[in-house]
Coordinates of C-alpha atoms in Angstrom, one line a residue:
X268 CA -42.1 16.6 71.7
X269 CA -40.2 20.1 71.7
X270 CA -37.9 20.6 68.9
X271 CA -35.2 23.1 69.7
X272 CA -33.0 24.5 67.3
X273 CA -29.8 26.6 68.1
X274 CA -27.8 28.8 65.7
X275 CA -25.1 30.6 67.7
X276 CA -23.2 33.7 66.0
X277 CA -18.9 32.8 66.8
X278 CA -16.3 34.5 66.0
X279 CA -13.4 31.8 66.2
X280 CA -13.6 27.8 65.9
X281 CA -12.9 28.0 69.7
X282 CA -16.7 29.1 70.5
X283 CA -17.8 26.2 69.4
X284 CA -20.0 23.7 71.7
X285 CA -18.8 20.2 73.1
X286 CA -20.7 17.4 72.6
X287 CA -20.8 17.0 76.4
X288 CA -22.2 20.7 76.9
X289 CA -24.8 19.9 74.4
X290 CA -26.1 17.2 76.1
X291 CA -26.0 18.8 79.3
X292 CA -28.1 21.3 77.8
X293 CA -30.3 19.3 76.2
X294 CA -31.2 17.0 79.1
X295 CA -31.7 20.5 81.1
X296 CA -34.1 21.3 78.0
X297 CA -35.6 17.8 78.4
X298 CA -36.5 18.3 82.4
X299 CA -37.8 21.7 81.7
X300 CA -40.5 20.3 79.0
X301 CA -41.1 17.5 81.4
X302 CA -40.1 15.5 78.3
X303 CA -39.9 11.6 78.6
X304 CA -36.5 9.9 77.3
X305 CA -35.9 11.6 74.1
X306 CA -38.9 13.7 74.0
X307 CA -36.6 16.5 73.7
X308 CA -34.5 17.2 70.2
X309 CA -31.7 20.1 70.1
X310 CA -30.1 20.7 66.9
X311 CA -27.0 23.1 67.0
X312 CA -25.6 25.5 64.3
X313 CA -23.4 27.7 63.8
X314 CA -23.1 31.5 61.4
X315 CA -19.9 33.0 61.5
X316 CA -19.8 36.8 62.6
X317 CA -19.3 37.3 58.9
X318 CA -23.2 36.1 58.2
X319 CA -24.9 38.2 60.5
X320 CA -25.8 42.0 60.9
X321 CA -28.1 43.9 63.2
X322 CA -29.3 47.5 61.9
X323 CA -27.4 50.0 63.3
X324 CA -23.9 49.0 62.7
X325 CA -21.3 46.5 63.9
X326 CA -21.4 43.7 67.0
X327 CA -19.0 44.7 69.2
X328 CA -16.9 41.9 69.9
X329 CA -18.8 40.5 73.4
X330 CA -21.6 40.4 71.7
X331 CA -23.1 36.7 71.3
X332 CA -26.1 36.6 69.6
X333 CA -27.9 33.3 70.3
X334 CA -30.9 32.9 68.4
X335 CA -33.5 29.8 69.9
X336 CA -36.0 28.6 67.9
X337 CA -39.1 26.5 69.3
X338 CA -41.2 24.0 67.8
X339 CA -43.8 22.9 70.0
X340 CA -47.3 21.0 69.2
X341 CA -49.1 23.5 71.4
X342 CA -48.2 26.9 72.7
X343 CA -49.1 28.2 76.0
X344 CA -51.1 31.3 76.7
X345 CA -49.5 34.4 75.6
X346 CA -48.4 35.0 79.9
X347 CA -47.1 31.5 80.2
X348 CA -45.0 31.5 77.1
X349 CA -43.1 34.8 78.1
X350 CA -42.1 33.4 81.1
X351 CA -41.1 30.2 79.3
X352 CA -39.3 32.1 76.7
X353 CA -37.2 34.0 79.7
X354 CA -36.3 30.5 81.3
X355 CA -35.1 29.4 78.1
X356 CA -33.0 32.3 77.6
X357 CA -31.4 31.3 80.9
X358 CA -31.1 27.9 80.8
X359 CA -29.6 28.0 77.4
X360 CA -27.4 31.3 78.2
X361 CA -26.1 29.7 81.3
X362 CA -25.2 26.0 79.5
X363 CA -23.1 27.9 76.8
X364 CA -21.3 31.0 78.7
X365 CA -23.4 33.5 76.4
X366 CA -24.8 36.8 77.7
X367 CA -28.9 36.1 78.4
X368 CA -29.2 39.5 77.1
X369 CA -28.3 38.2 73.5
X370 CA -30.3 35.1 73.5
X371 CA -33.7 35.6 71.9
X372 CA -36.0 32.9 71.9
X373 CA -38.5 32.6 68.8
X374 CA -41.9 30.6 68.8

Protein backbone atom coordinates (compact mmCIF):
# COMPACT_ATOMS: atom_id res chain seq x y z
CA UNK A 1 0.00 0.00 0.00
CA UNK A 2 1.76 3.32 -1.25
CA UNK A 3 1.52 6.16 1.04
CA UNK A 4 1.90 9.40 -0.76
CA UNK A 5 2.38 12.53 0.89
CA UNK A 6 2.23 16.03 -0.83
CA UNK A 7 3.47 19.38 0.67
CA UNK A 8 3.01 22.02 -2.09
CA UNK A 9 4.82 25.56 -1.60
CA UNK A 10 1.67 28.53 -2.45
CA UNK A 11 1.72 31.75 -2.46
CA UNK A 12 -2.04 32.74 -2.02
CA UNK A 13 -5.13 30.71 -0.50
CA UNK A 14 -6.16 30.44 -4.23
CA UNK A 15 -3.40 27.68 -5.00
CA UNK A 16 -4.93 25.52 -2.95
CA UNK A 17 -6.21 21.93 -4.17
CA UNK A 18 -10.06 20.89 -4.48
CA UNK A 19 -11.15 18.02 -2.99
CA UNK A 20 -12.25 16.80 -6.47
CA UNK A 21 -8.59 17.44 -7.99
CA UNK A 22 -7.26 15.42 -5.10
CA UNK A 23 -9.18 12.58 -5.75
CA UNK A 24 -8.56 12.68 -9.31
CA UNK A 25 -5.11 12.53 -8.44
CA UNK A 26 -5.19 10.09 -6.11
CA UNK A 27 -7.25 7.54 -8.08
CA UNK A 28 -4.53 8.29 -11.03
CA UNK A 29 -1.90 7.45 -8.13
CA UNK A 30 -4.06 4.43 -7.24
CA UNK A 31 -4.02 2.96 -11.19
CA UNK A 32 -0.36 3.74 -11.39
CA UNK A 33 0.52 1.39 -8.21
CA UNK A 34 -1.95 -1.09 -9.51
CA UNK A 35 -3.44 -0.46 -6.11
CA UNK A 36 -6.73 -2.31 -5.16
CA UNK A 37 -9.70 0.02 -3.71
CA UNK A 38 -8.00 2.07 -1.27
CA UNK A 39 -4.62 0.66 -1.61
CA UNK A 40 -3.58 4.05 -2.34
CA UNK A 41 -3.37 6.98 0.55
CA UNK A 42 -2.52 10.77 -0.47
CA UNK A 43 -2.11 13.19 2.23
CA UNK A 44 -1.92 16.88 1.09
CA UNK A 45 -0.14 19.91 2.84
CA UNK A 46 0.52 23.01 2.42
CA UNK A 47 3.99 25.62 3.46
CA UNK A 48 3.45 29.04 2.60
CA UNK A 49 6.30 30.76 0.42
CA UNK A 50 7.22 32.31 3.66
CA UNK A 51 8.47 28.65 5.11
CA UNK A 52 10.61 27.72 2.42
CA UNK A 53 14.07 28.67 0.88
CA UNK A 54 16.42 27.21 -1.66
CA UNK A 55 20.24 28.33 -1.44
CA UNK A 56 20.97 30.82 -3.69
CA UNK A 57 18.31 33.33 -3.15
CA UNK A 58 14.69 34.04 -3.76
CA UNK A 59 11.77 31.82 -5.84
CA UNK A 60 10.84 33.73 -8.36
CA UNK A 61 7.24 33.96 -8.36
CA UNK A 62 6.35 30.85 -11.05
CA UNK A 63 8.20 28.84 -9.17
CA UNK A 64 6.06 25.90 -7.54
CA UNK A 65 8.01 23.73 -5.59
CA UNK A 66 6.15 20.42 -5.11
CA UNK A 67 7.83 18.17 -2.91
CA UNK A 68 6.45 14.15 -3.13
CA UNK A 69 7.25 11.88 -0.66
CA UNK A 70 6.90 7.99 -1.07
CA UNK A 71 6.29 5.34 1.36
CA UNK A 72 6.35 2.05 -0.17
CA UNK A 73 6.86 -1.59 1.48
CA UNK A 74 9.47 -2.43 -1.24
CA UNK A 75 11.42 -0.27 -3.56
CA UNK A 76 12.26 -1.21 -7.00
CA UNK A 77 15.76 -1.49 -8.50
CA UNK A 78 17.56 1.61 -8.57
CA UNK A 79 16.55 1.85 -12.89
CA UNK A 80 12.94 1.14 -12.27
CA UNK A 81 12.48 3.55 -9.51
CA UNK A 82 13.86 6.60 -11.60
CA UNK A 83 11.63 6.02 -14.13
CA UNK A 84 8.82 5.73 -11.52
CA UNK A 85 9.97 8.76 -9.81
CA UNK A 86 9.74 10.71 -13.44
CA UNK A 87 6.10 9.36 -13.87
CA UNK A 88 5.17 10.59 -10.64
CA UNK A 89 6.49 13.92 -11.25
CA UNK A 90 4.15 13.92 -14.24
CA UNK A 91 1.18 12.58 -13.06
CA UNK A 92 1.28 14.68 -10.00
CA UNK A 93 2.50 17.99 -11.97
CA UNK A 94 -0.18 17.52 -14.55
CA UNK A 95 -3.28 16.89 -11.74
CA UNK A 96 -2.26 20.14 -10.03
CA UNK A 97 -1.09 22.74 -12.92
CA UNK A 98 2.55 22.84 -11.37
CA UNK A 99 5.73 22.97 -13.44
CA UNK A 100 7.24 18.99 -13.56
CA UNK A 101 10.41 20.76 -13.32
CA UNK A 102 9.64 21.74 -9.57
CA UNK A 103 8.21 18.57 -8.54
CA UNK A 104 10.85 16.33 -6.81
CA UNK A 105 9.81 13.06 -5.79
CA UNK A 106 11.67 11.55 -2.56
CA UNK A 107 11.89 7.74 -1.58
Amino acid sequence: MPIVQLDLVIREESEKVSPETLQMLTDELGAHFNSEKSGTWVKLGYTTVELYAENGGSLDSSFKPTLVEVLKYELPDEEQLSREADQLADIVARNLGRPKANTHVIY
